Short mmCIF file of N, CA, C and O in Angstrom, two decimals:
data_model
loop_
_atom_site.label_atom_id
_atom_site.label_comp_id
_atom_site.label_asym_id
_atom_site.label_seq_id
_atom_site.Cartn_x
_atom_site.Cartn_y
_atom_site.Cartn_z
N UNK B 226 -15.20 -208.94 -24.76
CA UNK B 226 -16.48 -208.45 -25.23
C UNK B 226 -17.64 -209.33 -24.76
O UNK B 226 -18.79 -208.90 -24.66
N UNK B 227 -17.29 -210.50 -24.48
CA UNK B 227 -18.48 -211.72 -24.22
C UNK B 227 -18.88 -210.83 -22.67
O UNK B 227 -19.89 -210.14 -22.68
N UNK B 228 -18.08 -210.90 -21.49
CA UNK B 228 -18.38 -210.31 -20.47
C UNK B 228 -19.05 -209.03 -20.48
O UNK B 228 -19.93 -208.75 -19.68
N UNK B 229 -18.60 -208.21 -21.47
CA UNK B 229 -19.84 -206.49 -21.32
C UNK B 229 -20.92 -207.51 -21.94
O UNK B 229 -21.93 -207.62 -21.25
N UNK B 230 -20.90 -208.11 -22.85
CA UNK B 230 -22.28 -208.43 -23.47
C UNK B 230 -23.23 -208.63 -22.12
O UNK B 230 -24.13 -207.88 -21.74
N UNK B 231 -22.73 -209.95 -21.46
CA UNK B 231 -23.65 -210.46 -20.35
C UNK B 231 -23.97 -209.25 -19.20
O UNK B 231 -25.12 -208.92 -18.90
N UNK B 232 -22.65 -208.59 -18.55
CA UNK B 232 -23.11 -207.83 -17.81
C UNK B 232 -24.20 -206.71 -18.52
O UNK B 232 -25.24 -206.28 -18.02
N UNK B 233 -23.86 -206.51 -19.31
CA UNK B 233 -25.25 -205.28 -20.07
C UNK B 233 -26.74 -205.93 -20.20
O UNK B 233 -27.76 -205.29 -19.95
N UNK B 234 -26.72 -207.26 -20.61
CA UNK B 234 -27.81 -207.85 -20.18
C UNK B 234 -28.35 -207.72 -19.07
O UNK B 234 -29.49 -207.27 -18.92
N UNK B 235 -27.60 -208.08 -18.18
CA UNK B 235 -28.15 -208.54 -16.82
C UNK B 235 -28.80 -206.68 -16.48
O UNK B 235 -29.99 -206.46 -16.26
N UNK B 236 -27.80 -205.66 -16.51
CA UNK B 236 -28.57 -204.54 -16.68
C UNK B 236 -29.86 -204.22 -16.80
O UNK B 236 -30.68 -203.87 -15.96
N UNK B 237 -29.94 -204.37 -17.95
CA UNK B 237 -31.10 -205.03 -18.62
C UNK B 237 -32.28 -205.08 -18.14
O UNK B 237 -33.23 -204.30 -18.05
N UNK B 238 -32.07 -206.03 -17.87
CA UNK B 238 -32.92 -207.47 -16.70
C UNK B 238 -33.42 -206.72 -16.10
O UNK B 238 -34.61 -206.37 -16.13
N UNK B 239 -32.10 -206.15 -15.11
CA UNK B 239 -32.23 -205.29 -13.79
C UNK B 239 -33.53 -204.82 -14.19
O UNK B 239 -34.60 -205.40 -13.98
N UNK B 240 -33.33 -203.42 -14.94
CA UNK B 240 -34.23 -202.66 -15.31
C UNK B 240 -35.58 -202.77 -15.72
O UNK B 240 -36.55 -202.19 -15.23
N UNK B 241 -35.54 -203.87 -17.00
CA UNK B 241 -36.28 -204.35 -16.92
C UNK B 241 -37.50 -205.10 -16.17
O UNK B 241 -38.65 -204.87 -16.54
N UNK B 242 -37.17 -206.22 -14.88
CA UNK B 242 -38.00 -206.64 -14.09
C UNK B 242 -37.67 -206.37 -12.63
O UNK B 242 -38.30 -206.74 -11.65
N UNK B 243 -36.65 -205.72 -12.67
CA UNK B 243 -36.75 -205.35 -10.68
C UNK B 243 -37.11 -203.89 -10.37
O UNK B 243 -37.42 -203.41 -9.28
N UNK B 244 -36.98 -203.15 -11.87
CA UNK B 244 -37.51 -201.34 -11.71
C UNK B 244 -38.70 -201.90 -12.29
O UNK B 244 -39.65 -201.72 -11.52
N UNK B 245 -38.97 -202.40 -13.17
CA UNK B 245 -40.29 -202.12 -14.05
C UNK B 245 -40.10 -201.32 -14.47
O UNK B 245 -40.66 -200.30 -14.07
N UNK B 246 -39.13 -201.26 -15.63
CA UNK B 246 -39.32 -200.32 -16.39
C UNK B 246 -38.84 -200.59 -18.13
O UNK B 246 -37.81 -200.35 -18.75
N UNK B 247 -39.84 -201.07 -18.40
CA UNK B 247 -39.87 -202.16 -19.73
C UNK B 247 -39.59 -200.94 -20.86
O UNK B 247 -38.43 -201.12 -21.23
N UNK B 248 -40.16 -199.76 -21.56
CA UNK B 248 -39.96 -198.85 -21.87
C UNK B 248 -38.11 -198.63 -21.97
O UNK B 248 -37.53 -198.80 -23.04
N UNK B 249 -37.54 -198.32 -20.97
CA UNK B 249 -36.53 -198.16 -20.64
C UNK B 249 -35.37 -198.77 -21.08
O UNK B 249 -34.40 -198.30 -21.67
N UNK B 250 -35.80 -200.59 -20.47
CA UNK B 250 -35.20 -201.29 -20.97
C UNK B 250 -34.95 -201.72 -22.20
O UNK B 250 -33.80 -202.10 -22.43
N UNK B 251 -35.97 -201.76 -23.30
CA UNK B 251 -35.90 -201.75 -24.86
C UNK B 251 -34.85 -200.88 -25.54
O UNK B 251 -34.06 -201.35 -26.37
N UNK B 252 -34.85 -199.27 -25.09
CA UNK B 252 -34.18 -198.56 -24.79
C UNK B 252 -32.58 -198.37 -24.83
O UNK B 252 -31.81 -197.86 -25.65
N UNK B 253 -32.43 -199.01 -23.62
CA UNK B 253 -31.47 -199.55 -23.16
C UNK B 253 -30.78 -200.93 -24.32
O UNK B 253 -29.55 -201.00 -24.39
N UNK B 254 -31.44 -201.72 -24.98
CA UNK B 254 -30.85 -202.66 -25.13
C UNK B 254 -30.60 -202.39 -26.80
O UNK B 254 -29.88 -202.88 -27.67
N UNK B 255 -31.59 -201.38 -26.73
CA UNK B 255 -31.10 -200.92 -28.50
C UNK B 255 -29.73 -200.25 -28.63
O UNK B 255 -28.99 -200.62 -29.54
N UNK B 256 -29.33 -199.22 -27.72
CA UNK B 256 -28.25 -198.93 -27.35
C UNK B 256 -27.25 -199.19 -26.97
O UNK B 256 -26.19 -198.61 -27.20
N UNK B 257 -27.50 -200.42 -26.13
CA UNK B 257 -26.17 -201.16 -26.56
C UNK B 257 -25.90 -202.31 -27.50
O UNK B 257 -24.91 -203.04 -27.56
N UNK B 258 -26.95 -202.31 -28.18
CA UNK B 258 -26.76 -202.67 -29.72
C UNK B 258 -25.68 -202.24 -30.75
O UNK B 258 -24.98 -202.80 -31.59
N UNK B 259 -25.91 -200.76 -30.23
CA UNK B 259 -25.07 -200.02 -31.53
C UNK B 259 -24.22 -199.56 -30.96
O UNK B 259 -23.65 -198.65 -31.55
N UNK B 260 -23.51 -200.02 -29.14
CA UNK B 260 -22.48 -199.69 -28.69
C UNK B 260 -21.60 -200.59 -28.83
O UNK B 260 -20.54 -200.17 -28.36
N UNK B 261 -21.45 -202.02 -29.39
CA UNK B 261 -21.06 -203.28 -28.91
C UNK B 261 -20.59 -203.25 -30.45
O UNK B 261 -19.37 -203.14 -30.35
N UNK B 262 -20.91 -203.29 -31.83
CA UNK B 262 -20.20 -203.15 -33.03
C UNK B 262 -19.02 -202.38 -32.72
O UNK B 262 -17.93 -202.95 -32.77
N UNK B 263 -19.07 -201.38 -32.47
CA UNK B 263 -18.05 -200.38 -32.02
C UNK B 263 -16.97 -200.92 -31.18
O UNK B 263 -15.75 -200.98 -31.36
N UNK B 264 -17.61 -201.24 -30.35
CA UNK B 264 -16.47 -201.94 -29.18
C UNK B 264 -15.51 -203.03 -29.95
O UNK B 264 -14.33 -203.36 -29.81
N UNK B 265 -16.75 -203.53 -30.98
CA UNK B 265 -15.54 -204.76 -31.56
C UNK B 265 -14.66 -204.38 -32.70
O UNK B 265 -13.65 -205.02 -33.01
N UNK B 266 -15.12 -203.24 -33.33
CA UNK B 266 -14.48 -202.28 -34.56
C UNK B 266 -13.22 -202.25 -33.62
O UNK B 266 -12.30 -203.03 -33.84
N UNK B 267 -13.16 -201.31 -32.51
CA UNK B 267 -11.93 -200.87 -31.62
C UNK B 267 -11.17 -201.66 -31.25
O UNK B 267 -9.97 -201.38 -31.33
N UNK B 268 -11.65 -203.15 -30.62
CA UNK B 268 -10.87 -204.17 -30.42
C UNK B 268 -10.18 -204.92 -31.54
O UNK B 268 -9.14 -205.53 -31.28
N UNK B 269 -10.68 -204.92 -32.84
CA UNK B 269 -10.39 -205.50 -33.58
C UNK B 269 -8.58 -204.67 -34.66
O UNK B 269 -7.56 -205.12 -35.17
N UNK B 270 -9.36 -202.99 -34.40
CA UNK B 270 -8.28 -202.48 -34.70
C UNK B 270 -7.07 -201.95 -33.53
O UNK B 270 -6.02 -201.35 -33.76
N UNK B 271 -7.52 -202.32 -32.48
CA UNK B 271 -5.97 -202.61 -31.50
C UNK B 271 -5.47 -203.62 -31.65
O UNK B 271 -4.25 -203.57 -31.82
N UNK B 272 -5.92 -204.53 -31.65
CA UNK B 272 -5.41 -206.16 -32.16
C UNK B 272 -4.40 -205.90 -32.91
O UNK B 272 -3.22 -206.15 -32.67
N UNK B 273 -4.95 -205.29 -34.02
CA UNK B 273 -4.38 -205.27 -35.81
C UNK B 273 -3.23 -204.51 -35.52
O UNK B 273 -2.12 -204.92 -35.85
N UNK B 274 -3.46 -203.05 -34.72
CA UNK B 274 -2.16 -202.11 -34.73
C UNK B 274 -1.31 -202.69 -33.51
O UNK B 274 -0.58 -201.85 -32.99
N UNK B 275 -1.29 -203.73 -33.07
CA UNK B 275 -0.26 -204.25 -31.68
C UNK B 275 0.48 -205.64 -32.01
O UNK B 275 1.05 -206.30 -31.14
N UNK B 276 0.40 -206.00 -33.41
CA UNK B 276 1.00 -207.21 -34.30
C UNK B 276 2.25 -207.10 -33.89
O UNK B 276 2.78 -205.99 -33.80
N UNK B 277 2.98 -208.35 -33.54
CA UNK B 277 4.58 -207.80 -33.36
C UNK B 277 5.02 -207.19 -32.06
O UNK B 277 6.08 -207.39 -31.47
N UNK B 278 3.95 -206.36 -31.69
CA UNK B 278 4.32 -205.63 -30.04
C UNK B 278 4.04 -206.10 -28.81
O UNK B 278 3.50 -207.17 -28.51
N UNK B 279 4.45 -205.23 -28.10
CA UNK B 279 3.67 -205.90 -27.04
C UNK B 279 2.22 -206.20 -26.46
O UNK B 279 1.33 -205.36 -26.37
N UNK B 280 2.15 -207.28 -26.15
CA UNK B 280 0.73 -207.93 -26.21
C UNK B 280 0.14 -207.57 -24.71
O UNK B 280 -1.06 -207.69 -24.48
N UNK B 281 1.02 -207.15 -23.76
CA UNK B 281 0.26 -206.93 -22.54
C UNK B 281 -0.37 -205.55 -22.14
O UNK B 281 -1.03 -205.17 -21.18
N UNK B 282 0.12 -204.94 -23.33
CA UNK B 282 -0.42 -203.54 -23.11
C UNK B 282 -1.71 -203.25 -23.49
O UNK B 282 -2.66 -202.75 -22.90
N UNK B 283 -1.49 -203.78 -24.90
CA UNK B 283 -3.03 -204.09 -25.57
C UNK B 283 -3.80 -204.76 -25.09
O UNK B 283 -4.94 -204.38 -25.38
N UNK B 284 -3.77 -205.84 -24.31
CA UNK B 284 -4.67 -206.17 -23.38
C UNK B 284 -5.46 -205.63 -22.23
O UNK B 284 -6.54 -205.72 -21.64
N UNK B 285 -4.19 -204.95 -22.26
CA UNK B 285 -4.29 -203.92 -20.82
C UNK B 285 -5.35 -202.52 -21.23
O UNK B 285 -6.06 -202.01 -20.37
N UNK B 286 -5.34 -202.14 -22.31
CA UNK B 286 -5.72 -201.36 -22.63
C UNK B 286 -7.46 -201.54 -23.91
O UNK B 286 -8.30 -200.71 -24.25
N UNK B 287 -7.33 -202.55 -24.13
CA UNK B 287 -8.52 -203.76 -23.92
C UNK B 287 -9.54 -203.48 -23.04
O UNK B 287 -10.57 -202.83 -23.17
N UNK B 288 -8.93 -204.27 -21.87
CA UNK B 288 -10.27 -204.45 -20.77
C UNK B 288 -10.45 -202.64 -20.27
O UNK B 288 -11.64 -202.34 -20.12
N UNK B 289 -9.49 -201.51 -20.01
CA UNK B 289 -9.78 -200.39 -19.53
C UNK B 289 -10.68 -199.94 -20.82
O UNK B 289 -11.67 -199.32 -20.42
N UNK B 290 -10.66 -200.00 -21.62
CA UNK B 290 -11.58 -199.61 -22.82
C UNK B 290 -13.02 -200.17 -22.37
O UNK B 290 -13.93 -199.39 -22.09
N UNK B 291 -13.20 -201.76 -22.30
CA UNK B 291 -14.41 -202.16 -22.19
C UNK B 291 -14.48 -201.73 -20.59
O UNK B 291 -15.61 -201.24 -20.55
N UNK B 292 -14.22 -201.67 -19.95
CA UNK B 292 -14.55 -201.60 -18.59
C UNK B 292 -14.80 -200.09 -18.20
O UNK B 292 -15.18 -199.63 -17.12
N UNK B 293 -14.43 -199.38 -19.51
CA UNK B 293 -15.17 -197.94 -19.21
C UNK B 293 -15.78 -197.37 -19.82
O UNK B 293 -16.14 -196.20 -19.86
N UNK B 294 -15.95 -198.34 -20.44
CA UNK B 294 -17.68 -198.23 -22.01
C UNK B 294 -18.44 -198.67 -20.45
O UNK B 294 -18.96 -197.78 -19.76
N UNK B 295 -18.44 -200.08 -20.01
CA UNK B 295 -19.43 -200.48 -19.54
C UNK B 295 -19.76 -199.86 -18.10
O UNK B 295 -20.64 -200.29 -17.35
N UNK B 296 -18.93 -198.81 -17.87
CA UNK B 296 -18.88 -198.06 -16.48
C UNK B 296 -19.72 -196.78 -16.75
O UNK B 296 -20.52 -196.36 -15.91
N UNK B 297 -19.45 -195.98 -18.35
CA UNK B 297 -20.23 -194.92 -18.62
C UNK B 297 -21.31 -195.10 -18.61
O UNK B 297 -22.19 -194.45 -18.05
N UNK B 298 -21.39 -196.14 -19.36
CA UNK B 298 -23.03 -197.04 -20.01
C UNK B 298 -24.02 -196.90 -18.76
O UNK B 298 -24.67 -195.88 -18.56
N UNK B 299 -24.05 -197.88 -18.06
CA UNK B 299 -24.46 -198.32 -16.69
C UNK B 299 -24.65 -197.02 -15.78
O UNK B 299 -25.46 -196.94 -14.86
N UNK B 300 -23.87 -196.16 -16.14
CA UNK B 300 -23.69 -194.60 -14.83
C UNK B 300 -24.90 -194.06 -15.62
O UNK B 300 -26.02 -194.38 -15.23
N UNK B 301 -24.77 -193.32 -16.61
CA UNK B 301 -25.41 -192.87 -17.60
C UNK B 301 -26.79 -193.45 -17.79
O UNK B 301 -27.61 -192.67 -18.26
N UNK B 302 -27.15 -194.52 -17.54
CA UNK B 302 -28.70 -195.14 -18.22
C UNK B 302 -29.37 -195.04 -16.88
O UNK B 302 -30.51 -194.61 -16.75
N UNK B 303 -28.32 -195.63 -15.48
CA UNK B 303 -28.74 -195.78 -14.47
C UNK B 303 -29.18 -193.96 -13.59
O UNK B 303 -29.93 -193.74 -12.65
N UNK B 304 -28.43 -193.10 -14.32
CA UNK B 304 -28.86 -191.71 -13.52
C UNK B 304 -30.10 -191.19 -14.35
O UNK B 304 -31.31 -191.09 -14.10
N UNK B 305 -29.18 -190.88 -15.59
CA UNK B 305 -30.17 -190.01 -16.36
C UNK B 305 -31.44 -190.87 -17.14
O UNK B 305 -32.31 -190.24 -17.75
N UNK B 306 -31.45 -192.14 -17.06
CA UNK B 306 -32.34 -192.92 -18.72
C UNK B 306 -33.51 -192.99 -17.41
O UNK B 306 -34.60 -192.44 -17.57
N UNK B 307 -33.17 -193.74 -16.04
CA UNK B 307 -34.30 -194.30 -15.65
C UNK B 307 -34.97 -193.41 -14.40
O UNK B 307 -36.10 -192.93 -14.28
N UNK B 308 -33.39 -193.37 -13.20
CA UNK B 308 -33.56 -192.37 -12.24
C UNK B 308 -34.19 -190.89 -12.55
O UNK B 308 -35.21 -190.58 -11.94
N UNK B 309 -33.77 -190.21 -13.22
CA UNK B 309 -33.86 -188.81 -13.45
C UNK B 309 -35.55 -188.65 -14.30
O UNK B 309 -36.43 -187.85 -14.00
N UNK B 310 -35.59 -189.42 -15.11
CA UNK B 310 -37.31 -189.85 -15.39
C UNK B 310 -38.07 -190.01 -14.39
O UNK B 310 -39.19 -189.49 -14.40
N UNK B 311 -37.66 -190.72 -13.38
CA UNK B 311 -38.46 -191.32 -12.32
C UNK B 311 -38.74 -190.07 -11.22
O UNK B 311 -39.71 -190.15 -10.45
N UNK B 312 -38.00 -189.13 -11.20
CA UNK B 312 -37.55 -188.11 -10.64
C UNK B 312 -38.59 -187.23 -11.21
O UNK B 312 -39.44 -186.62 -10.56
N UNK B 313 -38.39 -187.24 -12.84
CA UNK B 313 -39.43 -185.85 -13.22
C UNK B 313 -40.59 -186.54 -13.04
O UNK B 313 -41.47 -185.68 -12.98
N UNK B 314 -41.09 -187.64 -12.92
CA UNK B 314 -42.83 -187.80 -12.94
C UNK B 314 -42.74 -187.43 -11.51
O UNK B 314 -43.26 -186.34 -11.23
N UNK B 315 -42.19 -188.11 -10.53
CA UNK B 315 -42.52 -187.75 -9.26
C UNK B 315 -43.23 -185.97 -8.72
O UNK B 315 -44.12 -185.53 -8.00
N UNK B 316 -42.33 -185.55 -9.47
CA UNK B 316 -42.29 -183.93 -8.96
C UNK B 316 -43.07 -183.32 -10.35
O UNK B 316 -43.09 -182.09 -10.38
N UNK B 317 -43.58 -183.85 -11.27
CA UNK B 317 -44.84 -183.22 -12.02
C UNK B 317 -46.27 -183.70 -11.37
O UNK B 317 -47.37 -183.14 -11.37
N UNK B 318 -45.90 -184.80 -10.88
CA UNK B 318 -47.12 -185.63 -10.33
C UNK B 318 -47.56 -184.24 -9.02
O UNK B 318 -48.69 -183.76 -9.10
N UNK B 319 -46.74 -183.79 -8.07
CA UNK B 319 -46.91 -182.51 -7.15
C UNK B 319 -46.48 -181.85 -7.29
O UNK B 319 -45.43 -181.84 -6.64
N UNK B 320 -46.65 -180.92 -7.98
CA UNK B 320 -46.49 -179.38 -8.64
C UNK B 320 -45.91 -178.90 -6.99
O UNK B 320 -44.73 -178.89 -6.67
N UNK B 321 -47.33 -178.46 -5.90
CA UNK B 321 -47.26 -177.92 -4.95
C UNK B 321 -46.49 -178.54 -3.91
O UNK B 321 -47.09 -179.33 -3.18
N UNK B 322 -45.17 -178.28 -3.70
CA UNK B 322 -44.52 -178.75 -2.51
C UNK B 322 -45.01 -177.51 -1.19
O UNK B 322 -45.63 -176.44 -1.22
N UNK B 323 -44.39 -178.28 -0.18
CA UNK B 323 -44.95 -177.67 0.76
C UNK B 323 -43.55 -177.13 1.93
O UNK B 323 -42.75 -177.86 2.51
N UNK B 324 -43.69 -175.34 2.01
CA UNK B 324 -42.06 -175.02 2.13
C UNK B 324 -42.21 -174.89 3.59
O UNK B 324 -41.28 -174.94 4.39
N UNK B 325 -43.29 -174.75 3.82
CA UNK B 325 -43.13 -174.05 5.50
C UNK B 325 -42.14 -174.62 6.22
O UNK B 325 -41.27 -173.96 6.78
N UNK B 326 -42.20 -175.72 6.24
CA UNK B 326 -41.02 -176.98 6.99
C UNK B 326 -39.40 -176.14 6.72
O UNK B 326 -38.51 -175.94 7.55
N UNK B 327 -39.43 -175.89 5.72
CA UNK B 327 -38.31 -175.66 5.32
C UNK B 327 -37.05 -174.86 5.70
O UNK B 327 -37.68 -173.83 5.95
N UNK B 328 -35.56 -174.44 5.98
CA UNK B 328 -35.18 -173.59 6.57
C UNK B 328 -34.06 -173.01 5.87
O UNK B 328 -33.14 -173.73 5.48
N UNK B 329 -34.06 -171.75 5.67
CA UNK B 329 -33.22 -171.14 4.84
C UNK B 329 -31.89 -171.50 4.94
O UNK B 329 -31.27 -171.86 5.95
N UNK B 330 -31.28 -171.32 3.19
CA UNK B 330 -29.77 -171.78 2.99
C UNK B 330 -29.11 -170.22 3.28
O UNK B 330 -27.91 -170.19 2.98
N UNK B 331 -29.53 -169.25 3.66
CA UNK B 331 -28.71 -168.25 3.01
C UNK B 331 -28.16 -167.71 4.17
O UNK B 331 -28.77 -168.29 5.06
N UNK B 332 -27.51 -167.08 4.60
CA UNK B 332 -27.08 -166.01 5.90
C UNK B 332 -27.79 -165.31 6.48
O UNK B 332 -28.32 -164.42 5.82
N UNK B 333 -28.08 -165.41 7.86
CA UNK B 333 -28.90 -164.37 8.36
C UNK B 333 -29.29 -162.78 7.97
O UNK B 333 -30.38 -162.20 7.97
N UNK B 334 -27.90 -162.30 7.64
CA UNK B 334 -27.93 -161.18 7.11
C UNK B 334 -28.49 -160.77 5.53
O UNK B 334 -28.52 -159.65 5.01
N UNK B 335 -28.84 -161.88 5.07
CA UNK B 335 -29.32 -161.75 3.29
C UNK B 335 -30.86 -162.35 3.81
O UNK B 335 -31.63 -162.26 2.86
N UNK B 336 -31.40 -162.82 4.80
CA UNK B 336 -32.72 -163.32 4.89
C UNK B 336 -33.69 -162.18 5.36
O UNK B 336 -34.90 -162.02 5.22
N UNK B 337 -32.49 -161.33 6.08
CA UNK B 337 -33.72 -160.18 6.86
C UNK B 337 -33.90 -159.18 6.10
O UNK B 337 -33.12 -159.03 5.15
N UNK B 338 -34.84 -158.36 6.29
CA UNK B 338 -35.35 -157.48 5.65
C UNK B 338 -34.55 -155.71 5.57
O UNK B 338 -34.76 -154.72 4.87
N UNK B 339 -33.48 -156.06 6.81
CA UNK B 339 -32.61 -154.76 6.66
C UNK B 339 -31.45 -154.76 5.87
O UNK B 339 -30.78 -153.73 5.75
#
């Protein structure tokens, strides 16, 4: 858990001072606020239910837990929280794109007029 902590920081950070995007990052860090209790609720009750057993599984199944909290997390904040924002101001900022350039996706036969 110490390692997602830091890497989610550094996230963070990222976001925080190399996007500029302070908003975001607050965001971001409230959320994994209330993702990281959880993580330790879960760790704490695999621990508890693997008493006696085997210990390499639960380990094993440990880090794939945190390592795909912190894989969703990171995919997820990094497409939709900051990218995909950044995306809609861009394209509200110019309503009017400009198509002429442009060249049809469709089949010759669905473009013409017969």
């Amino acid at each position: 858990l110490t390692v997602y902590t830091v890497l989610i920081n550094v996230f963070v950070e990222t976001v925080y001072h190399k996007w500029k995007r302070e908003e975001d990052a607050h965001r971001i860090q409230r959320k994994a606020g209330f993702l990281f209790p959880l993580l330790a609720l879960f760790d704490g009750l695999l621990c508890w239910s693997f008493i006696g057993s085997n210990v390499y599984v639960m380990i094993t199944i440990n880090r794939l837990t945190i390592l795909g909290c912190f894989t969703a997390f990171v995919t997820y904040y990094s497409y939709y929280g900051v990218c995909y924002k950044e995306a809609a101001t861009v394209t509200s900022q110019s309503p009017d794109i400009e198509l002429s350039n442009t060249t049809s996706v469709l089949p010759p036969m669905l473009t013409s007029g017969s």
